[in-house]
Coordinates of C-alpha atoms in Angstrom, one line a residue:
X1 CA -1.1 32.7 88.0
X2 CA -2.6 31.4 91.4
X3 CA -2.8 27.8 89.3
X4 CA 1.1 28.1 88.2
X5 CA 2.3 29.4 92.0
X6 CA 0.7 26.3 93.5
X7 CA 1.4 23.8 91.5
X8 CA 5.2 25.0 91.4
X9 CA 5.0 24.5 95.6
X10 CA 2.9 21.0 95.5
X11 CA 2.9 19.2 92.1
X12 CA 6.1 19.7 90.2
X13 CA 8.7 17.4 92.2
X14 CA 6.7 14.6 90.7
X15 CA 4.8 16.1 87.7
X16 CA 7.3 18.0 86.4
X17 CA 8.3 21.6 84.7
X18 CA 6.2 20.5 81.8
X19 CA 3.8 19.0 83.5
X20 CA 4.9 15.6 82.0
X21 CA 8.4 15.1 83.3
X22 CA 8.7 14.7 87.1
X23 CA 11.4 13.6 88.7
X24 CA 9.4 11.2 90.6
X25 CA 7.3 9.7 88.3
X26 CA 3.6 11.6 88.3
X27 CA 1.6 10.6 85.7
X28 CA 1.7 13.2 82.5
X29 CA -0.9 16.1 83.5
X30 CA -0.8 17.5 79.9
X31 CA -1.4 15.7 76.7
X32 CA -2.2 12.6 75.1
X33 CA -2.2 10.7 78.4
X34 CA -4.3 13.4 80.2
X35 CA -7.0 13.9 77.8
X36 CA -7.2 10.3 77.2
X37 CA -7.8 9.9 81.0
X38 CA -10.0 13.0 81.7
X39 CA -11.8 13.7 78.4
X40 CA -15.0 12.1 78.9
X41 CA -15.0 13.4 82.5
X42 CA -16.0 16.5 83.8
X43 CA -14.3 19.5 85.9
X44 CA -15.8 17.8 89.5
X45 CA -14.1 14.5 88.6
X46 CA -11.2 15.7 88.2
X47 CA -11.1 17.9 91.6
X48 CA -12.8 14.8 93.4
X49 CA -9.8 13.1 92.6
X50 CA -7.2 15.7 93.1
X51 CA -8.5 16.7 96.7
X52 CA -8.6 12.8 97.4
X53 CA -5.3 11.9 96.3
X54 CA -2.9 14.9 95.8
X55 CA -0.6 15.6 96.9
X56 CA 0.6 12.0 97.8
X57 CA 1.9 13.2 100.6
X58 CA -0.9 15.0 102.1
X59 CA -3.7 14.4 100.2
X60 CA -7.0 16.7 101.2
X61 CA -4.4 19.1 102.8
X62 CA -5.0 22.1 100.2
X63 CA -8.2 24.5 100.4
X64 CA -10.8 23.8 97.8
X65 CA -9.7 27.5 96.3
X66 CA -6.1 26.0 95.4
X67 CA -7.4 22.3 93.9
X68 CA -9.3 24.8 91.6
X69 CA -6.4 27.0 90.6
X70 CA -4.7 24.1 90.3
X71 CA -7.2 22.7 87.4
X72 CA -7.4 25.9 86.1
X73 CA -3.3 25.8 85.6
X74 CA -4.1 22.7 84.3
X75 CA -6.4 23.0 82.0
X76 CA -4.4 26.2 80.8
X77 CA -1.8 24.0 79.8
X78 CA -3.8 21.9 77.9
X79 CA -5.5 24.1 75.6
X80 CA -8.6 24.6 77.0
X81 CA -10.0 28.0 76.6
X82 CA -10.2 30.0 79.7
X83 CA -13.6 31.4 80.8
X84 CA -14.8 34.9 81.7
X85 CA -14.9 34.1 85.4
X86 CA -12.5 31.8 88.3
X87 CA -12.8 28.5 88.0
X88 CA -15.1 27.7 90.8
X89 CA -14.3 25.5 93.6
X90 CA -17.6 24.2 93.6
X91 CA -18.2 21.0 93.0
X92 CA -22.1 21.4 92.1
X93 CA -21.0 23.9 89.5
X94 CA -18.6 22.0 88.6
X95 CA -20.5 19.0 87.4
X96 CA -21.8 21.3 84.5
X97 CA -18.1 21.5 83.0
X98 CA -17.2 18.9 80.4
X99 CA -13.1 18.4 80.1
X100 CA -14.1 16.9 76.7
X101 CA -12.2 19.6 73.9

């Protein structure tokens, strides 16, 4: 819910709704073109790249707690099966979680 909240506030003017139809031309965040990207990547790559780059605008400018709610919305809409606990916004545990499905 944390994920969905954010990402309505910093990602959906150019992601999109659907996370795949921004107005302002964001690469797809669900589907074919994201798995292809991320699938032989882990959970830390794609946070490492998230805090570095997103939001365009201000990138770094979110708190490590948010980038992972935001992956965690992600990830949601992309199938994945949701653990037991919070994504953690951890990047040492997150080096042990594979984005392949």
């Amino acid at each position: 819910e944390r994920g969905h909240a954010a990402y309505a506030h910093n990602c959906l003017d150019c992601h999109g709704s659907n996370l795949d139809n921004g107005e302002f031309g964001g690469p797809p965040l669900k589907g074919l073109s994201f798995s292809r990207h991320w699938d032989a990547a882990n959970v830390a790559a794609l946070f490492g790249f998230m805090k570095a780059k997103m939001p365009p605008d201000r990138p770094g400018q979110l708190n490590d707690e948010t980038y992972a709610d935001l992956i965690a919305y992600i990830l949601d809409e992309n199938g994945y099966k949701p653990g037991d606990k919070e994504l953690p916004p951890d990047v040492n545990a997150q080096q042990a979680m594979s984005l392949k499905k």
